mmCIF file of C-alpha atoms in Angstrom:
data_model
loop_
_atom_site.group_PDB
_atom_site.id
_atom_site.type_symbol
_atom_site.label_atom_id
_atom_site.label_comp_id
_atom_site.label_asym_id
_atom_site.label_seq_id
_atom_site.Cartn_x
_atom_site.Cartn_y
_atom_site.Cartn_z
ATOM 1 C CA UNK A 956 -9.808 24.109 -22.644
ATOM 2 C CA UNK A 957 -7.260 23.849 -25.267
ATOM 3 C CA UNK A 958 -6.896 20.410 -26.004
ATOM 4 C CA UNK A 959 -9.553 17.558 -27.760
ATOM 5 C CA UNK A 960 -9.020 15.217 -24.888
ATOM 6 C CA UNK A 961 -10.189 17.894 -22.654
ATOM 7 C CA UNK A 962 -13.647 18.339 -24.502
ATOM 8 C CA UNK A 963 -13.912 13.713 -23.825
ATOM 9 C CA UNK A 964 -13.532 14.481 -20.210
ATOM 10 C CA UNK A 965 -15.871 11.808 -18.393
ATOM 11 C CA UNK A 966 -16.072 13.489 -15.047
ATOM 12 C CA UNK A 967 -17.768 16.712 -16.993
ATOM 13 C CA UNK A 968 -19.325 14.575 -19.166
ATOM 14 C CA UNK A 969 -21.496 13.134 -16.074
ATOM 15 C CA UNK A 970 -21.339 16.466 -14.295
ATOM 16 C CA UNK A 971 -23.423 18.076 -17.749
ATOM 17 C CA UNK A 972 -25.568 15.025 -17.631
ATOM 18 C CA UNK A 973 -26.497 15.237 -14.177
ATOM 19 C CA UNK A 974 -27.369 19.450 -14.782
ATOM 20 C CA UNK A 975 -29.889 18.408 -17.899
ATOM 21 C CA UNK A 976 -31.200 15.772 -15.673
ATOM 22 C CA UNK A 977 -31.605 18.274 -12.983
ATOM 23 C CA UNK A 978 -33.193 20.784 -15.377
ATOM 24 C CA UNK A 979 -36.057 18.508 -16.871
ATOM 25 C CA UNK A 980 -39.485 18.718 -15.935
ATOM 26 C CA UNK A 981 -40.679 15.486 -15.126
ATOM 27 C CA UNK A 982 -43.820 14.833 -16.766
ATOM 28 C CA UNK A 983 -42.733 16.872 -19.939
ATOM 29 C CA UNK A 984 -41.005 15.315 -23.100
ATOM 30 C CA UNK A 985 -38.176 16.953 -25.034
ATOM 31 C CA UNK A 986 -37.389 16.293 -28.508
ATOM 32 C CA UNK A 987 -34.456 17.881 -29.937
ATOM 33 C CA UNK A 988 -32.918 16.643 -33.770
ATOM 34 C CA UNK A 989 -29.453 17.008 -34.203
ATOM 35 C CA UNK A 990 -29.196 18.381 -37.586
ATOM 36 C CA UNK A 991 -25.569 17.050 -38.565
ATOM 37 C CA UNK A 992 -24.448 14.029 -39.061
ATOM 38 C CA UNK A 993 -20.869 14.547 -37.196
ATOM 39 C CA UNK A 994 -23.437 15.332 -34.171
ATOM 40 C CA UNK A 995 -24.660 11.980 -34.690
ATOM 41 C CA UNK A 996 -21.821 10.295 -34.898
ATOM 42 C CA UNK A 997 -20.357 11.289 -32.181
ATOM 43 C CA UNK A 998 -23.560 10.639 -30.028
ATOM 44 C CA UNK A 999 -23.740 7.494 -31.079
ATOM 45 C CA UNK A 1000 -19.537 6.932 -30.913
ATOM 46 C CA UNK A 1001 -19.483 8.236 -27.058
ATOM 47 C CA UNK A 1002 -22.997 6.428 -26.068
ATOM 48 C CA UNK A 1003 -24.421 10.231 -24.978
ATOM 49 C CA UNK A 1004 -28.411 9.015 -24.933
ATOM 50 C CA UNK A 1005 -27.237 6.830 -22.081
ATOM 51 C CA UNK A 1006 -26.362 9.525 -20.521
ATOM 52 C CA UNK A 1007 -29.560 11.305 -21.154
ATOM 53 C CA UNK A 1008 -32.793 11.296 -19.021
ATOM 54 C CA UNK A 1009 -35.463 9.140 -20.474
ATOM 55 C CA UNK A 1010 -37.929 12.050 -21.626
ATOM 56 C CA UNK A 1011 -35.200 13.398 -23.663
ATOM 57 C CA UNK A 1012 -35.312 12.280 -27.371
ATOM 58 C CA UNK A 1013 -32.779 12.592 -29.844
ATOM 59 C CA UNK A 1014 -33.434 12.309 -33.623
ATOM 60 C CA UNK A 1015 -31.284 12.406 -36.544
ATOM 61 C CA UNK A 1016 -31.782 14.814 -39.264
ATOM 62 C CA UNK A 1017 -31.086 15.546 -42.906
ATOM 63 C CA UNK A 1018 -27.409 17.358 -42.232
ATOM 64 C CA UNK A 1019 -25.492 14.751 -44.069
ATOM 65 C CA UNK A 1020 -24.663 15.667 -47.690
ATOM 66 C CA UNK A 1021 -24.593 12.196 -48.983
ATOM 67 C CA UNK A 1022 -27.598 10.945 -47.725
ATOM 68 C CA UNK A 1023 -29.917 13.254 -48.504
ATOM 69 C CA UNK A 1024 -28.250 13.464 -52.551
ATOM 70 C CA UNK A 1025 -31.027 11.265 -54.752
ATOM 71 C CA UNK A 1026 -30.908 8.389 -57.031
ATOM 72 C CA UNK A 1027 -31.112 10.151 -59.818
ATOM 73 C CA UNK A 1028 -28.184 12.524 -59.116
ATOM 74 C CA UNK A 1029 -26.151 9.661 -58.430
ATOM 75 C CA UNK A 1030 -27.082 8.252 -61.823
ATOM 76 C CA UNK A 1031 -26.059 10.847 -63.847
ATOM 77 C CA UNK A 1032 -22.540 10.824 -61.633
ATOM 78 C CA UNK A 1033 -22.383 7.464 -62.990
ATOM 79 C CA UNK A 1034 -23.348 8.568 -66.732
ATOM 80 C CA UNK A 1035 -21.103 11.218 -66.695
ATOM 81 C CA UNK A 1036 -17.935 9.034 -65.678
ATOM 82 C CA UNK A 1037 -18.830 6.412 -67.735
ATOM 83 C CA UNK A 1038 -20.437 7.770 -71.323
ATOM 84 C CA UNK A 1039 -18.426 10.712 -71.861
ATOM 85 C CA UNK A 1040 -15.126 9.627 -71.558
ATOM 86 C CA UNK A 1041 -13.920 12.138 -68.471
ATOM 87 C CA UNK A 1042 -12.012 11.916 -65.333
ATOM 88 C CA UNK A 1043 -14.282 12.223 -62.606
ATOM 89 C CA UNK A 1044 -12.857 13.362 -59.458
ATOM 90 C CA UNK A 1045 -14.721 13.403 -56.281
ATOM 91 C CA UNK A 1046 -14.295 12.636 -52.179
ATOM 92 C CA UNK A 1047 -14.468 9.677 -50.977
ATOM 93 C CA UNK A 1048 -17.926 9.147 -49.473
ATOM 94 C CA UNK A 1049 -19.383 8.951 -52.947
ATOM 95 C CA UNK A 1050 -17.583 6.177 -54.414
ATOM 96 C CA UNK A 1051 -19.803 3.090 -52.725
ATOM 97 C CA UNK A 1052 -22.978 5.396 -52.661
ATOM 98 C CA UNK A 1053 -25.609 3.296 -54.714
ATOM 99 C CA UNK A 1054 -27.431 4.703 -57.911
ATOM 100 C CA UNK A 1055 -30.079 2.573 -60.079
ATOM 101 C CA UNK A 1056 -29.715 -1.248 -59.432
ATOM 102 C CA UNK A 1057 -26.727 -0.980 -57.053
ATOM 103 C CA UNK A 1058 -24.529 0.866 -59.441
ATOM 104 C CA UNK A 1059 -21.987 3.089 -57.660
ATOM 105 C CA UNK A 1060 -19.212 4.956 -58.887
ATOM 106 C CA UNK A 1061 -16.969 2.325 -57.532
ATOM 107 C CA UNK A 1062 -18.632 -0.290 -59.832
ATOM 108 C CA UNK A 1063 -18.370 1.850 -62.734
ATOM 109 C CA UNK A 1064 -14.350 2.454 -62.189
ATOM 110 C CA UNK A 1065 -14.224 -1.315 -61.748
ATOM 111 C CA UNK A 1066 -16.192 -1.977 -65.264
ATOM 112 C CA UNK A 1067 -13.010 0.708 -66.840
ATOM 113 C CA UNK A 1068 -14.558 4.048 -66.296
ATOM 114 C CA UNK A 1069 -11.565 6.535 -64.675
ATOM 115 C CA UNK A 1070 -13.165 7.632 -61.597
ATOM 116 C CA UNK A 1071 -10.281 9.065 -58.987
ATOM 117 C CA UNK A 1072 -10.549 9.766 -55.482
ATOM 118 C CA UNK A 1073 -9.501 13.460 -54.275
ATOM 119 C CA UNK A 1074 -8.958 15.124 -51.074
ATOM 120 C CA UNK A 1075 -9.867 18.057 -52.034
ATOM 121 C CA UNK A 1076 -10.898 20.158 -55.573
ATOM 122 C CA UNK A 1077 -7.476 21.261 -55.582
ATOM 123 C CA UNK A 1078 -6.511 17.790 -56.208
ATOM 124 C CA UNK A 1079 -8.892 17.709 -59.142
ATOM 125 C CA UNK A 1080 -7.442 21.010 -60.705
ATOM 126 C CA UNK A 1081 -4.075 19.400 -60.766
ATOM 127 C CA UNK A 1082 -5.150 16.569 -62.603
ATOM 128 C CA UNK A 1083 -6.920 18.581 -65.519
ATOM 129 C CA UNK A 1084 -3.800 20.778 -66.212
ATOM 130 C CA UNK A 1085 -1.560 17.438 -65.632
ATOM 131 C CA UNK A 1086 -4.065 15.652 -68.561
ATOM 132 C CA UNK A 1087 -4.667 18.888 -71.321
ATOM 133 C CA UNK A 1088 -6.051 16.282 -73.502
ATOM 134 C CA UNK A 1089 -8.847 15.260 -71.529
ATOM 135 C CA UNK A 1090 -11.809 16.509 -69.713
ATOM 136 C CA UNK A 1091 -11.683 16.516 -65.961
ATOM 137 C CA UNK A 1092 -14.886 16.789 -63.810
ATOM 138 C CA UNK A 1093 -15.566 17.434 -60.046
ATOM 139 C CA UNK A 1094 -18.891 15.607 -58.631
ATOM 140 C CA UNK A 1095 -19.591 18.353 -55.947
ATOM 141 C CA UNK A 1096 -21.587 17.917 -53.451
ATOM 142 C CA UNK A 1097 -22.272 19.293 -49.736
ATOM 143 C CA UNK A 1098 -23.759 21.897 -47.741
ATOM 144 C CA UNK A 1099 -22.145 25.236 -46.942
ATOM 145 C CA UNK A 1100 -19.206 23.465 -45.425
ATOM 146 C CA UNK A 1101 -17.630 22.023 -48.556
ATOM 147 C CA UNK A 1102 -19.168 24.670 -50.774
ATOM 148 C CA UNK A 1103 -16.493 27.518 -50.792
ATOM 149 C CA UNK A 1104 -12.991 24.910 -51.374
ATOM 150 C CA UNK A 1105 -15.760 24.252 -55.174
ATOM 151 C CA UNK A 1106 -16.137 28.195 -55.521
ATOM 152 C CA UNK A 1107 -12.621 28.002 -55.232
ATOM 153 C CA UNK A 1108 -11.701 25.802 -57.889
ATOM 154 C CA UNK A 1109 -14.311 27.268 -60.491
ATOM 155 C CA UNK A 1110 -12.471 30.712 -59.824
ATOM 156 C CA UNK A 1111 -9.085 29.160 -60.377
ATOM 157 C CA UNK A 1112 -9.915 27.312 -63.500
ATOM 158 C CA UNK A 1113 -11.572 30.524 -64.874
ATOM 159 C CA UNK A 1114 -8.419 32.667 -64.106
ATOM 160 C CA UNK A 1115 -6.081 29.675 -65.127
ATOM 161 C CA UNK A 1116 -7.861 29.346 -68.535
ATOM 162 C CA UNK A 1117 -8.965 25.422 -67.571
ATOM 163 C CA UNK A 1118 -10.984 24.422 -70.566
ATOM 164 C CA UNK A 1119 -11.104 20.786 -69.636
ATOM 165 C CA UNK A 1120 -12.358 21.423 -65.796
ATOM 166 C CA UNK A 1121 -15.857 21.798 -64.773
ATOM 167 C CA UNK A 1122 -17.945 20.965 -61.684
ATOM 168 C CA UNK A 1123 -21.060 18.768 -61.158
ATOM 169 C CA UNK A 1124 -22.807 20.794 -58.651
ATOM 170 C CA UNK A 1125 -24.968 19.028 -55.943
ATOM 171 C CA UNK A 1126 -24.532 21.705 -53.093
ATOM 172 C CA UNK A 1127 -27.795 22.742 -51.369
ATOM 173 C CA UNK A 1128 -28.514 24.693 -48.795
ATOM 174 C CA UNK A 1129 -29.083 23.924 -44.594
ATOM 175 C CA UNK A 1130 -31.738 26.273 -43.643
ATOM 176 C CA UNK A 1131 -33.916 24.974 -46.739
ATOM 177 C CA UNK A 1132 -34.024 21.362 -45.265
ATOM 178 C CA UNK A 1133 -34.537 23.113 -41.682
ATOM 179 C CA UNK A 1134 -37.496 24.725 -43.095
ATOM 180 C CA UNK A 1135 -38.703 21.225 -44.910
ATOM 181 C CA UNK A 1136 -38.460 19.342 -41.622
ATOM 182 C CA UNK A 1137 -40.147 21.868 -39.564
ATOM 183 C CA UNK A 1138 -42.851 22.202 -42.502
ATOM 184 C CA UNK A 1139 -43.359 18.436 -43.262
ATOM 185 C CA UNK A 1140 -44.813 15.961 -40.786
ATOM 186 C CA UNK A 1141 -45.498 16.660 -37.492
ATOM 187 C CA UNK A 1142 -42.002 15.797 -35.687
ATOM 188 C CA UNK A 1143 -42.985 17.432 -32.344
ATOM 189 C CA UNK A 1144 -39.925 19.252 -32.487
ATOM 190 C CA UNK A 1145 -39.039 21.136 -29.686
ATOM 191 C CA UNK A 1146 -35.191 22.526 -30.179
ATOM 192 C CA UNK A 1147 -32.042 21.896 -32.823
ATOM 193 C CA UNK A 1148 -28.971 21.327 -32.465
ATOM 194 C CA UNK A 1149 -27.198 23.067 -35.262
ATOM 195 C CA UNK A 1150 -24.373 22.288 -37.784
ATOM 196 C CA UNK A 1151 -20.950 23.949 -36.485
ATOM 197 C CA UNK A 1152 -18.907 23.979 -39.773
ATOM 198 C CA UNK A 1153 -21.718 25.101 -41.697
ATOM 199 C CA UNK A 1154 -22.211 27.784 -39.169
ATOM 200 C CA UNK A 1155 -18.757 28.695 -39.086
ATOM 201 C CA UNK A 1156 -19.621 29.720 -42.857
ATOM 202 C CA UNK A 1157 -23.167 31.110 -42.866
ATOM 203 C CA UNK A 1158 -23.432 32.666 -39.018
ATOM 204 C CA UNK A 1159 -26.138 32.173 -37.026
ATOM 205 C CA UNK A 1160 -28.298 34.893 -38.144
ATOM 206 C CA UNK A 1161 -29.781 32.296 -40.935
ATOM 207 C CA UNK A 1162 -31.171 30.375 -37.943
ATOM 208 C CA UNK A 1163 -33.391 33.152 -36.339
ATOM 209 C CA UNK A 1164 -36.709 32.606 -38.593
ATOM 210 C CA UNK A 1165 -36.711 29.238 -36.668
ATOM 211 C CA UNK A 1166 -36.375 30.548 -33.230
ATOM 212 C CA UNK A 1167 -39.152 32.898 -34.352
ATOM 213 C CA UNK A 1168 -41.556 29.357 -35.048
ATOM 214 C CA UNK A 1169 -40.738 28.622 -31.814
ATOM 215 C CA UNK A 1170 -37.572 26.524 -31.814
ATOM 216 C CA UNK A 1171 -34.826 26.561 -29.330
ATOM 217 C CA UNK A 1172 -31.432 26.677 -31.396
ATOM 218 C CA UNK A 1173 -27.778 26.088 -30.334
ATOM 219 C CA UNK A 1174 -25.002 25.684 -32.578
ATOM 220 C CA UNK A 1175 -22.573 22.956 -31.254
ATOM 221 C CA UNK A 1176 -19.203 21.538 -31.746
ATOM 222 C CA UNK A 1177 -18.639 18.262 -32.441
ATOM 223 C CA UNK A 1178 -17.050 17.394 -29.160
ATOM 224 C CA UNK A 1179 -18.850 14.867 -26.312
ATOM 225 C CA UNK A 1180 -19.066 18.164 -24.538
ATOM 226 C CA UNK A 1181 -19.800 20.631 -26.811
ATOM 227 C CA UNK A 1182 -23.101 18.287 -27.002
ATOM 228 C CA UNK A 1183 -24.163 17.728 -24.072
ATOM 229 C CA UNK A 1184 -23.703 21.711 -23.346
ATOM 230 C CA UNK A 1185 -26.365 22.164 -25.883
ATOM 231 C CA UNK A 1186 -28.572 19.768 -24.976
ATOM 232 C CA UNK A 1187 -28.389 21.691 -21.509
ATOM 233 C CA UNK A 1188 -28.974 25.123 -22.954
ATOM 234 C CA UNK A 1189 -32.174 23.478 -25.180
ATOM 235 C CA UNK A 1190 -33.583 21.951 -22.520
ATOM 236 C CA UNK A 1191 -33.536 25.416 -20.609
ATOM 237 C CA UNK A 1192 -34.170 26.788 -23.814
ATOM 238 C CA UNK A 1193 -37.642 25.148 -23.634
ATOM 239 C CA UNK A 1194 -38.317 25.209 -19.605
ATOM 240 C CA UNK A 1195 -37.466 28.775 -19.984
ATOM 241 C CA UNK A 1196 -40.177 29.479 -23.048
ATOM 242 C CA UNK A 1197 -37.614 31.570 -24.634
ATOM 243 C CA UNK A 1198 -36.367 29.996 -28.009
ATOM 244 C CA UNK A 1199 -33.760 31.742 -29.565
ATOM 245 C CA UNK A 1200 -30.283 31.515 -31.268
ATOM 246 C CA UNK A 1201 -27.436 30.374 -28.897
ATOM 247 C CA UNK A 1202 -23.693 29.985 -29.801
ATOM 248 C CA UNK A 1203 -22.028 26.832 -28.062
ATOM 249 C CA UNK A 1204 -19.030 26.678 -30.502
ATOM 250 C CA UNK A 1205 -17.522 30.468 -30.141
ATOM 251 C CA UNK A 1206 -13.835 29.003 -29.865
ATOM 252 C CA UNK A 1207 -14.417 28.683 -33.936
ATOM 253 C CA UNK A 1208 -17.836 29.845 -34.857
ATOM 254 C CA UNK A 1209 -17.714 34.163 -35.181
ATOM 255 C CA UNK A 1210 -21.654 34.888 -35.042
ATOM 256 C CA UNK A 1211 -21.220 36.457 -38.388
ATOM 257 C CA UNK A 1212 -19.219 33.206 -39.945
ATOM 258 C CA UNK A 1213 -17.107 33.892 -42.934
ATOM 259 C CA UNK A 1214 -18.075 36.652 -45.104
ATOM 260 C CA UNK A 1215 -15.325 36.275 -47.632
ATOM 261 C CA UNK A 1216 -16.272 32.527 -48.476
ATOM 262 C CA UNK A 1217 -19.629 33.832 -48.729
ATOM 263 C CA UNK A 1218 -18.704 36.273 -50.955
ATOM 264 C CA UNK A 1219 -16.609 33.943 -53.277
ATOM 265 C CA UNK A 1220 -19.596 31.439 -53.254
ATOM 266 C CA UNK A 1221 -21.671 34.680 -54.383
ATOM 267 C CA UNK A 1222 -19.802 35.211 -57.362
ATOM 268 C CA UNK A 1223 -19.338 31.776 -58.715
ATOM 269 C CA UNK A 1224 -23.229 29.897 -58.050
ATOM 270 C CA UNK A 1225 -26.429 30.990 -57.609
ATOM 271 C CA UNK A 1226 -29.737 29.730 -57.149
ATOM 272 C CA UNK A 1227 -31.196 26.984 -58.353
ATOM 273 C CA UNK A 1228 -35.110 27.170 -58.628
ATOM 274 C CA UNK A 1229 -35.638 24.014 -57.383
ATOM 275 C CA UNK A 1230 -33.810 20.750 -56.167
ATOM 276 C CA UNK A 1231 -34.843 17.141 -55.115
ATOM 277 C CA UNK A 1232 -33.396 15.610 -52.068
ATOM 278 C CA UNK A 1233 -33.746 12.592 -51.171
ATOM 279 C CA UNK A 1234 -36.576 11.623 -48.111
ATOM 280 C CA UNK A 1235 -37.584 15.748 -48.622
ATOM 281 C CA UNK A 1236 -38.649 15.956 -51.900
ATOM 282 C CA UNK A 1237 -38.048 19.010 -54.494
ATOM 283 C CA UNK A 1238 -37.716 22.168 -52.906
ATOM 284 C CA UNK A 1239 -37.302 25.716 -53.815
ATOM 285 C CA UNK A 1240 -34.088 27.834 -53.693
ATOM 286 C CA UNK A 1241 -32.689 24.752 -51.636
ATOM 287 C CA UNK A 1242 -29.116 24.364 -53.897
ATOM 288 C CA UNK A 1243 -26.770 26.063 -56.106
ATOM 289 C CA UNK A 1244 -25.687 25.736 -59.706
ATOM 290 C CA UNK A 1245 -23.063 27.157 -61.249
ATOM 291 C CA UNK A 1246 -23.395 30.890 -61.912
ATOM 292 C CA UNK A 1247 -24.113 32.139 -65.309
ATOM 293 C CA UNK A 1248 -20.461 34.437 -65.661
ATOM 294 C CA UNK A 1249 -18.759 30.305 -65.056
ATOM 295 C CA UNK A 1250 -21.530 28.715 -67.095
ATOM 296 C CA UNK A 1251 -18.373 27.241 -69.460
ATOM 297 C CA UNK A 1252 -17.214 25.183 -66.000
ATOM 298 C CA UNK A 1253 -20.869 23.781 -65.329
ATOM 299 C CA UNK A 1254 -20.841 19.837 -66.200
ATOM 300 C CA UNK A 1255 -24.153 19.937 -66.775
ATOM 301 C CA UNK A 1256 -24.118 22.075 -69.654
ATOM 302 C CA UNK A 1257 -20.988 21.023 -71.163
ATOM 303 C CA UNK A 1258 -22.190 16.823 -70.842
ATOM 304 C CA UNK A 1259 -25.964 17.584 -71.521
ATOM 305 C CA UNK A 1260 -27.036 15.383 -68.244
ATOM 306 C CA UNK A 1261 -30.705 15.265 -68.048
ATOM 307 C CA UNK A 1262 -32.204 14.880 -64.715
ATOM 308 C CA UNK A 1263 -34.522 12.135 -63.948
ATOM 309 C CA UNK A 1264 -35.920 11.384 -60.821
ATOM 310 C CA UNK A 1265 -35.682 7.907 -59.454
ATOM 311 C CA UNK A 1266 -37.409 6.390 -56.672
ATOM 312 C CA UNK A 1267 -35.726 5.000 -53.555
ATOM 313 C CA UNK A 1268 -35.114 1.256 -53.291
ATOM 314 C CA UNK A 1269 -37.684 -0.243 -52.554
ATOM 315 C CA UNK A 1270 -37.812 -1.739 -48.443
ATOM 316 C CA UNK A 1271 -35.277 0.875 -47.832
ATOM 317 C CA UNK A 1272 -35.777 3.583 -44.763
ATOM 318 C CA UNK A 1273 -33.333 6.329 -46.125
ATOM 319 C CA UNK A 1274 -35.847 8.621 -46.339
ATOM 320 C CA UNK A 1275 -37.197 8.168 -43.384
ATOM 321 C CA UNK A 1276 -33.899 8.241 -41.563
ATOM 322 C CA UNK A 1277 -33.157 11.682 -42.777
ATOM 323 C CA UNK A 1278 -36.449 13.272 -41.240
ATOM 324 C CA UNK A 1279 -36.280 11.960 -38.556
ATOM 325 C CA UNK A 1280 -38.831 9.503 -38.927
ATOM 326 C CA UNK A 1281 -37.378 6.657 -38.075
ATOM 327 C CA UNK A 1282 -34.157 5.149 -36.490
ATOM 328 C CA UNK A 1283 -32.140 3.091 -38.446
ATOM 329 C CA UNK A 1284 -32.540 0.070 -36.449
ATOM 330 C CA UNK A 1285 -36.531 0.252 -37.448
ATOM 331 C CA UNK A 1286 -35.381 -0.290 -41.057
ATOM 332 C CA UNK A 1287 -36.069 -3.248 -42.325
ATOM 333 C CA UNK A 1288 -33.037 -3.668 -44.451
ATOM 334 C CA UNK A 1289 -31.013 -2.321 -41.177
ATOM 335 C CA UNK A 1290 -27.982 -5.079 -40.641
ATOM 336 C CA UNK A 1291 -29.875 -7.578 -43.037
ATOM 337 C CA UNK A 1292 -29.496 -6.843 -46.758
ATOM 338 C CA UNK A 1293 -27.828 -3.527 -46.265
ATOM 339 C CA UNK A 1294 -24.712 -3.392 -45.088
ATOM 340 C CA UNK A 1295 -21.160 -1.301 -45.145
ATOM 341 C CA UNK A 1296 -20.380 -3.776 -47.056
ATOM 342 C CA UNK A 1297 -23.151 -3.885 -49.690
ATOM 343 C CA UNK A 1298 -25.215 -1.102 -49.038
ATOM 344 C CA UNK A 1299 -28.854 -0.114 -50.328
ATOM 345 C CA UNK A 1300 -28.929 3.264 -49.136
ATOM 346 C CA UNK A 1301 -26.855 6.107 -49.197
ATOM 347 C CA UNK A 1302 -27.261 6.412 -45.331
ATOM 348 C CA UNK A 1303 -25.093 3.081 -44.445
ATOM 349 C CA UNK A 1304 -22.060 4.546 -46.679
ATOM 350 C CA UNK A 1305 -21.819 7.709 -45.778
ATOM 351 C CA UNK A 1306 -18.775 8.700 -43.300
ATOM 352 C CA UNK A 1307 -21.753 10.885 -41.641
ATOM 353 C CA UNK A 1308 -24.849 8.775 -42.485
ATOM 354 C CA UNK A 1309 -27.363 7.753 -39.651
ATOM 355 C CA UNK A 1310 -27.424 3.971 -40.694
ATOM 356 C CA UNK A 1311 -23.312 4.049 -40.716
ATOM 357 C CA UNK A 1312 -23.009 5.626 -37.087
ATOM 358 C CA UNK A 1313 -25.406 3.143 -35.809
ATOM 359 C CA UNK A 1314 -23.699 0.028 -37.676
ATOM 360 C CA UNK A 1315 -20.364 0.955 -36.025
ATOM 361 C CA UNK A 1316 -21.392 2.107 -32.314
ATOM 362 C CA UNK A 1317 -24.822 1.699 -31.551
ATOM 363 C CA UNK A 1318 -26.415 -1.774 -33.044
ATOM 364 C CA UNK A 1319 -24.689 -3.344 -29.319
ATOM 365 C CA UNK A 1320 -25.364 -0.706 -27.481
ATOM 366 C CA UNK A 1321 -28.962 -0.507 -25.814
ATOM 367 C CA UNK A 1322 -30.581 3.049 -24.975
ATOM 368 C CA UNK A 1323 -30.156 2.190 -20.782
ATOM 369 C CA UNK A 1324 -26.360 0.312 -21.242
ATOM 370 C CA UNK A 1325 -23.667 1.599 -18.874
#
């Protein structure tokens, strides 16, 4: 296969569904979470529960950066582009995400604060040495995916001598939540489907402690195919009584991933002791801060921004959403008060949010639809 249209092939498509049909046990249930939010979107996009058999459950997990980012974080996002006079740069997907009383980053550019969308942190680096005068911050945030372009950027600034750049660093860590989920309430669990691009970073190796608990693991692509291939190789995965790693993406996922972002990642963060995500609460060693060597590029420091924790809206399923816990269309807010529109969770804004893939392709779509 060489082509995207080739990996949307119907004919396959059915041909895979039929083999996973043929491969579960009748009386036996099979609950796998897709860990990333791409996964769900395209689940939901292409309609692939329909084509799955009935004791086959799909649940959406925590792999989307946004949603699992708290209030509080958001907040002081907010704070810093509005009380210290910067220009805050960050992607897209944050700008409508809500903080305290349905402030967003969006509102605050609208009430005068200069908040600027970016593609990427090379965009923000060109803005601080285009604006000397004034100080320019990145709002990071991610897993491993987006994590090395940020390492990047504090290692340019350092070399280039960027006194007016720093980061705001939100990126935390995928086998920490994988732990959390499997650890937290009792989501009979029986496989994952895990992240491609952050694989294609940290390998697969990170992955074996949980095929050592007893969970069947395949990395995917983000392809109708590349799904349903995994879903095949869980559910044999779990006939089988075998659980272990499996690579489903090796046309761009080496089993080792990419040393040399890890290495550049390695020099410019480290740990932090502990960090709060939303719907898991405050884990350990579960996100990076700025390392101490670029401690002059860490927003934080330089703006003073206390944490506080803040609790979810009130009514609204986010956290739930994120474990697993619930779908979005069991949220009562779901389609009512929250909306694209005018959201109350982060998980209806976010380009890979649970709530957002069902709003656009599931909410007319019934589990046993054509």
């Amino acid at each position: 296969m060489k082509y995207a249209s080739e990996f949307r092939d119907g004919k396959l498509a059915r041909k895979i569904a039929a083999a996973i049909a043929a491969e579960c046990v009748v009386d036996r249930s099979y609950t796998f979470m897709e860990f990333c939010g791409g996964h769900t979107h395209t689940i939901a996009r292409y309609g692939l529960e329909a084509m799955l058999p009935e004791n086959i459950r799909l649940v959406h997990g925590p792999g989307c950066p946004v949603c699992v980012l708290p209030v509080g974080r958001i907040d002081s996002a907010i704070e810093l582009a509005r009380d210290h006079g910067v220009i805050l740069c960050t992607y897209g997907d944050m700008m409508r995400v809500p903080g305290s009383h349905r402030a967003s980053l969006m509102k605050a550019k609208a009430g005068g604060a200069d908040v600027r969308m970016v593609w990427s942190t090379l965009d923000a680096l060109k803005i601080a040495r285009e604006n000397p005068d004034r100080e320019v911050a990145f709002l990071a945030i991610g897993f491993e995916t987006t994590t090395p372009p940020t390492a990047m950027a504090l290692k340019i600034a350092k070399a280039e001598g960027l006194t007016n750049f720093s980061v705001f660093c939100n990126h935390v860590l995928t086998p920490a939540a994988m732990r959390a989920i499997l650890d937290g309430e009792s989501l009979p669990l029986q496989g994952i489907i895990g992240p491609g691009h952050v694989s294609a970073v940290i390998g697969i190796e990170p992955y074996q402690e949980f095929a050592d608990r007893g969970q069947a693991i395949v990395v995917a692509g983000f392809e109708p195919l590349d799904l349903l291939q995994a879903i095949l190789m869980l559910t044999r995965q779990v006939n089988e009584g075998r659980p272990r790693v499996e690579n489903a993406y090796v046309r761009a996922l080496p089993a080792v991933g990419n040393p040399k972002a890890r290495e550049v990642i390695a020099e410019t963060m480290q740990l932090r002791g502990a960090f709060e995500w939303r719907g898991l609460g405050r884990l350990p060693d579960s996100a990076l801060c700025v390392a101490d060597a670029y401690a002059a590029f860490d927003a934080e420091l330089k703006f003073g921004l206390p944490y506080r924790a803040v609790p979810d809206p009130k009514s609204c399923a986010c956290a739930e959403v994120v474990r697993g816990l619930k779908r979005p269309e069991e949220c009562a807010l779901f389609g009512r008060v929250c909306t694209p529109d005018d959201p109350i969770g982060s998980c209806m804004v976010s380009s890979e949010g649970g709530c957002a893939a069902h709003w656009l392709y599931g909410r007319h779509r019934s589990k046993t639809a054509a």
